[in-house]
């Protein structure tokens, strides 16, 4: 480290800042994540040896602040005005007419058009290119200092890139949370039993008001620039708004990629139609469009009202939250058997669309929100195909509301409904029989690792199901060439191939057959373990929970699923039909286990690339020695066999103090046992 200089450090910081700009602002990574991590590691190492060289604009200092005890108030150098709203095309036309009259303009006015982000306004102050302070809008005159949280946003440069920037530059933008991050955050909250955020704006606001920047950093906020506040008097702004924003972008500041320059009423209208159509697919929430007169020399002439500029307006989209009556709650059975409560609503226009259905997610959510049949409820669309019920309007709750109760039997097939242990999911147990699960059950049944029926693709299964020719897997074995040949894109020759494949599938193994049944949580490995443990289908069907728990890879939840599945009369009926169709298999061979093996009843994980054996061969050898080979490392793991380029599994094993063997050490142990 003795040859490292501050010049080298500054070059490294500059390079990382440019890479952050390319990745977070331009969405155009210049190097791989691993290469970036190596540069960042070098920077950390240098600063570790030279702490006196650490500056606030270093990429390592994004979450360097200590938690605050409170927020400081800050008076804005230039007030942060709000905008007047246009709720219709007529309002927008009136705005343009007023602009033209005040400017005495004859031709079409040029406007900058930008999505109106549904977030929080922020003012970020740079001095000599370095981020000094960030404040919320507040009341427009006084805001709160949230610098510690704004510094955690990777798209916001801690030091401006390039050169030519003014000594003082205040930029203004909208802080928001993307839909993807919002959904991940809420999923984590729900899993922990905590109250989720109502919407991304609410989540972004809660994040900005965190006193601990580490929490803000975990929530991955974003920002898009939309204007500026104070700028040094000696720096000349470009002639137009869009040129000024483009200039700021060259300094590393994030700008909205959907911004455009439009002309006149026609241009504004076309942009509105384009954006409202695109709205649902956008990665973030918007609630309208902001139009600004593009020529900056007109802004002073147009001036301000008491609270808003006369050169800008917000064209609002139709409301995305409305109130309506919850008429009933019905159950929808998904393709995996999960029961989802769906709200039947008094039809209402929300987000520009009339809706009468909305998702309620699950029983736990209904109880958490205290939603009852007959309530006046808040409905939020937010671009979703099926809107969401946010909650009840308690002040308008009628006396005769009814609480929802999850049915005990599937409304589609009458099979028993069970609640999954430690989950909010209620599931229909009629997997092979239930019409709602038909397509998925059939696709799984014919798949390569199950019954391996070549030629029965998704589209053909869909056709057969839609025509109700095939309702359950046993119906496949009653198909005839003539029936298949009449299907779309089929002919006699291809139909015969499918019939031949169905006939061939009758010769299978018990493990494949059990896997093909699609029992929840029973994968290929578990099916194989069941087959080798019980040796017959009858024994598996009659096994109780305690007997099933003796099988490798079967825990409490899996055992419950197996018992429940085989208890259902519908499933028994389909299995009987499959056996009567001629499906058969040889009795599985019991594995010969070396009783005195060091690996007997031990949990082993293979990781990395093995050189002398394939992963499959190694697994078979271990299982022959009585080992239980699993795919993940846990406190129950006894050995980890690490080949070349072993990664996170090896790291976790070392952290847990689990015995780690190299491939050579393991093979030597196996040789000693065989000897």
XYZ file of C-alpha atoms in Angstrom, residues 152-516:
365
model
C -27.922 6.373 0.367
C -29.575 6.684 -3.082
C -27.057 5.269 -5.546
C -28.356 7.277 -8.515
C -27.608 10.543 -6.674
C -23.945 11.551 -7.152
C -22.077 12.490 -3.992
C -19.858 14.603 -6.238
C -20.903 15.901 -9.646
C -19.222 14.340 -12.653
C -17.400 16.255 -15.382
C -16.831 19.978 -15.050
C -18.388 23.335 -15.780
C -20.923 23.143 -12.985
C -21.689 26.300 -10.970
C -20.156 26.815 -7.547
C -23.647 26.566 -6.017
C -26.235 24.302 -7.617
C -29.542 23.262 -6.091
C -31.386 20.592 -8.036
C -34.933 19.459 -7.349
C -36.478 16.108 -7.969
C -38.887 13.451 -6.823
C -37.818 10.666 -4.467
C -39.782 7.477 -5.078
C -39.776 3.738 -4.511
C -40.074 1.416 -7.510
C -42.956 -1.058 -7.649
C -40.511 -3.989 -7.490
C -38.774 -2.724 -4.340
C -42.141 -1.818 -2.773
C -43.541 -5.321 -3.360
C -40.393 -6.951 -1.937
C -40.483 -4.684 1.126
C -44.157 -5.384 1.817
C -43.647 -9.142 1.378
C -40.927 -9.022 4.037
C -43.188 -7.024 6.389
C -46.110 -9.437 5.947
C -43.817 -12.447 6.495
C -42.654 -10.900 9.781
C -46.250 -10.205 10.796
C -45.778 -6.432 10.540
C -48.158 -3.925 8.958
C -47.242 -3.349 5.296
C -47.114 0.068 3.616
C -50.280 1.224 1.841
C -48.521 2.278 -1.370
C -45.044 3.140 -2.746
C -45.405 6.837 -1.895
C -46.212 5.985 1.701
C -43.183 3.661 1.794
C -40.886 6.328 0.311
C -42.137 8.927 2.804
C -41.599 6.538 5.708
C -38.097 5.795 4.459
C -37.101 9.472 4.112
C -38.223 10.045 7.699
C -35.951 7.322 9.070
C -33.388 8.675 11.508
C -31.048 5.755 10.726
C -29.606 5.915 7.170
C -28.863 2.174 7.194
C -32.609 1.497 7.106
C -33.026 3.924 4.200
C -30.167 2.232 2.326
C -31.852 -1.169 2.626
C -35.039 0.179 1.030
C -33.369 1.286 -2.217
C -35.043 4.602 -2.992
C -34.741 6.230 -6.423
C -34.836 9.830 -7.667
C -35.556 11.680 -10.909
C -34.611 15.329 -11.419
C -37.299 17.829 -12.483
C -35.914 21.312 -11.779
C -33.607 23.522 -9.771
C -33.495 26.065 -6.955
C -30.578 28.377 -6.224
C -27.801 28.549 -8.825
C -24.690 30.781 -8.725
C -25.363 34.117 -10.420
C -22.307 33.793 -12.635
C -23.570 30.583 -14.293
C -25.745 30.968 -17.367
C -28.695 28.591 -17.767
C -29.390 27.204 -21.281
C -32.263 28.697 -23.273
C -34.731 25.862 -22.655
C -35.875 23.718 -19.758
C -35.067 20.418 -21.521
C -31.537 21.654 -22.380
C -30.933 22.558 -18.717
C -32.051 19.088 -17.576
C -29.848 17.488 -20.253
C -26.904 19.547 -18.942
C -27.514 18.350 -15.379
C -27.624 14.787 -16.681
C -24.054 15.104 -18.001
C -22.989 15.840 -14.409
C -24.347 12.490 -13.282
C -27.797 13.575 -12.070
C -30.680 11.156 -12.833
C -33.375 12.371 -15.229
C -36.640 10.759 -16.317
C -36.207 8.747 -19.546
C -39.890 9.271 -20.445
C -39.639 13.084 -20.610
C -40.379 14.661 -24.003
C -40.799 18.061 -25.642
C -44.254 18.524 -27.207
C -45.961 21.309 -29.162
C -49.316 22.819 -28.426
C -52.588 21.217 -27.408
C -52.203 18.355 -29.872
C -48.762 17.425 -28.555
C -49.914 17.568 -24.923
C -52.934 15.390 -25.721
C -50.869 12.775 -27.575
C -48.353 12.591 -24.727
C -51.204 12.137 -22.234
C -52.694 9.237 -24.230
C -49.278 7.609 -24.645
C -48.420 7.812 -20.958
C -51.785 6.722 -19.581
C -51.601 3.611 -21.793
C -48.034 2.921 -20.638
C -48.771 3.672 -16.990
C -49.522 0.142 -15.750
C -46.286 -1.289 -17.195
C -44.026 1.457 -15.827
C -41.633 0.374 -13.030
C -42.824 3.174 -10.734
C -46.100 4.866 -9.795
C -47.189 8.091 -11.499
C -50.328 10.128 -10.902
C -50.237 12.497 -13.850
C -48.095 14.622 -16.160
C -46.269 17.910 -15.569
C -46.217 20.337 -18.515
C -43.778 23.288 -18.401
C -43.274 26.033 -20.944
C -39.939 25.014 -22.448
C -38.465 28.464 -23.199
C -36.861 29.663 -19.952
C -36.862 33.343 -20.943
C -40.678 33.290 -20.727
C -40.835 32.052 -17.131
C -40.102 35.441 -15.601
C -42.660 37.097 -17.896
C -45.323 34.586 -16.933
C -44.463 34.820 -13.227
C -46.235 33.169 -10.278
C -49.550 33.196 -8.506
C -49.510 33.221 -4.700
C -48.632 29.523 -4.618
C -47.783 28.225 -8.103
C -45.881 29.142 -11.289
C -47.982 30.275 -14.248
C -45.626 28.486 -16.676
C -46.322 24.959 -15.415
C -49.318 22.733 -14.660
C -49.967 19.174 -13.459
C -52.418 17.199 -15.599
C -53.836 14.681 -13.118
C -54.761 11.126 -14.093
C -58.138 9.684 -13.014
C -58.170 8.856 -9.295
C -56.658 5.491 -8.397
C -58.327 5.265 -4.992
C -62.106 5.386 -4.649
C -64.807 4.288 -2.196
C -67.443 1.700 -3.035
C -69.602 -0.965 -1.376
C -68.261 -4.490 -0.774
C -71.210 -6.649 -1.830
C -69.705 -10.085 -1.186
C -66.490 -12.106 -0.906
C -66.173 -15.104 -3.209
C -63.454 -17.735 -3.530
C -61.270 -18.181 -6.595
C -59.297 -21.450 -6.843
C -55.913 -21.019 -8.517
C -54.055 -23.529 -10.680
C -52.002 -24.661 -7.664
C -55.119 -25.167 -5.550
C -54.635 -21.987 -3.513
C -57.919 -20.356 -2.476
C -57.963 -16.578 -2.980
C -60.780 -14.388 -1.627
C -62.072 -11.967 -4.270
C -64.162 -8.914 -3.410
C -67.346 -8.410 -5.421
C -67.864 -4.668 -5.530
C -70.551 -2.242 -6.485
C -69.156 -1.179 -9.895
C -67.023 1.953 -9.663
C -64.657 3.878 -11.950
C -61.064 3.790 -10.647
C -57.962 4.710 -12.607
C -60.086 5.287 -15.703
C -61.570 1.761 -15.648
C -64.886 0.514 -14.221
C -64.168 -2.336 -11.802
C -66.405 -4.737 -9.905
C -63.777 -7.189 -8.560
C -60.735 -6.692 -6.342
C -58.236 -9.006 -4.686
C -58.234 -9.550 -0.926
C -55.131 -11.810 -0.989
C -55.930 -14.203 1.875
C -57.878 -14.741 5.106
C -55.097 -13.227 7.244
C -55.147 -10.034 5.168
C -58.938 -9.752 5.481
C -58.663 -10.068 9.253
C -55.698 -7.681 9.466
C -57.553 -5.029 7.458
C -60.837 -5.801 9.283
C -62.776 -5.868 6.008
C -66.354 -7.134 6.279
C -69.081 -7.929 3.747
C -71.310 -4.868 3.440
C -68.529 -2.375 4.269
C -67.834 0.797 2.338
C -64.247 0.082 1.239
C -61.286 1.954 -0.249
C -60.285 0.454 -3.588
C -56.908 1.100 -5.190
C -56.181 0.198 -8.781
C -52.555 1.312 -9.355
C -52.456 -0.270 -12.807
C -53.241 -3.799 -11.615
C -55.564 -6.023 -13.635
C -57.528 -6.795 -10.457
C -57.529 -3.811 -8.049
C -56.885 -4.167 -4.336
C -59.111 -3.420 -1.378
C -57.007 -1.154 0.855
C -59.351 -1.236 3.837
C -62.802 -0.294 5.177
C -64.198 3.201 5.740
C -65.001 2.568 9.399
C -66.958 5.803 9.785
C -69.490 4.429 7.273
C -69.707 0.827 8.544
C -73.334 -0.424 8.546
C -74.696 -2.366 11.517
C -75.428 -5.493 9.439
C -71.906 -6.229 8.080
C -70.814 -9.895 8.028
C -67.382 -11.359 8.668
C -65.895 -13.606 5.989
C -65.161 -17.263 6.808
C -62.945 -19.425 4.582
C -64.916 -22.452 3.286
C -64.038 -25.938 4.534
C -64.628 -27.472 1.105
C -63.433 -26.385 -2.336
C -66.187 -24.530 -4.256
C -64.904 -26.071 -7.506
C -64.728 -29.772 -6.650
C -65.938 -30.254 -3.073
C -62.566 -31.520 -1.820
C -61.426 -30.666 1.697
C -59.666 -27.321 2.174
C -56.620 -27.254 4.453
C -54.494 -24.393 5.754
C -50.781 -24.809 5.195
C -48.757 -24.870 8.411
C -46.983 -21.555 9.121
C -48.442 -20.009 5.952
C -51.452 -17.872 5.128
C -52.411 -20.161 2.233
C -55.569 -22.265 2.224
C -55.393 -25.007 -0.408
C -57.808 -27.401 -2.102
C -56.696 -31.008 -1.611
C -58.307 -32.338 -4.814
C -55.190 -31.860 -6.911
C -55.860 -34.579 -9.524
C -59.587 -33.978 -9.565
C -60.181 -30.240 -9.142
C -61.148 -28.494 -12.430
C -59.339 -25.302 -11.364
C -56.058 -27.209 -11.058
C -56.591 -29.396 -14.127
C -54.181 -27.789 -16.555
C -51.263 -27.600 -14.149
C -51.846 -31.135 -12.849
C -51.859 -32.536 -16.394
C -48.774 -30.572 -17.457
C -46.899 -31.897 -14.451
C -48.158 -35.459 -14.947
C -46.830 -35.718 -18.542
C -43.526 -33.901 -17.879
C -40.164 -35.544 -18.565
C -39.280 -36.343 -14.945
C -42.797 -37.654 -14.262
C -44.581 -39.925 -16.790
C -42.515 -38.543 -19.711
C -45.265 -38.528 -22.360
C -43.609 -36.936 -25.396
C -45.864 -34.863 -27.670
C -48.410 -33.840 -25.047
C -47.456 -30.165 -24.943
C -49.166 -27.296 -23.143
C -51.304 -26.234 -26.117
C -52.646 -29.750 -26.754
C -53.401 -30.198 -23.040
C -55.205 -26.842 -23.072
C -57.353 -27.917 -26.025
C -58.204 -31.296 -24.487
C -59.094 -29.608 -21.201
C -61.193 -26.871 -22.792
C -63.224 -29.499 -24.688
C -63.457 -31.561 -21.464
C -62.064 -34.593 -23.282
C -59.403 -34.883 -20.589
C -60.400 -33.847 -17.077
C -58.018 -35.961 -15.015
C -54.742 -37.798 -15.748
C -56.453 -41.194 -16.110
C -58.481 -39.784 -19.033
C -55.236 -39.575 -21.027
C -55.116 -43.368 -21.212
C -58.539 -43.493 -22.859
C -57.569 -41.192 -25.758
C -57.828 -42.470 -29.316
C -55.966 -41.496 -32.470
C -59.117 -40.123 -34.123
C -59.802 -37.800 -31.176
C -56.262 -36.385 -31.175
C -56.118 -36.072 -34.971
C -59.147 -33.750 -34.820
C -57.256 -31.312 -32.582
C -55.802 -28.076 -33.940
C -52.375 -28.521 -35.607
C -52.594 -32.309 -35.303
C -52.756 -35.041 -37.952
C -53.038 -38.831 -37.889
C -49.281 -39.382 -37.867
C -48.566 -36.988 -34.981
C -51.659 -38.241 -33.145
C -50.388 -41.822 -33.400
C -47.014 -40.750 -31.956
C -48.765 -39.269 -28.925
C -50.839 -42.440 -28.434
C -47.646 -44.517 -28.661
C -45.961 -42.270 -26.077
C -48.960 -42.654 -23.744
C -48.777 -46.437 -24.128
C -45.015 -46.442 -23.429
C -45.521 -44.399 -20.273
C -47.457 -47.266 -18.694
C -44.111 -48.921 -17.918
C -42.610 -46.631 -15.284
C -41.187 -46.649 -11.757
C -42.928 -46.130 -8.442
C -40.800 -43.005 -7.812
C -41.857 -41.436 -11.139
C -45.509 -42.292 -10.530
C -45.524 -40.746 -7.046
C -43.790 -37.639 -8.392
C -46.316 -37.434 -11.280
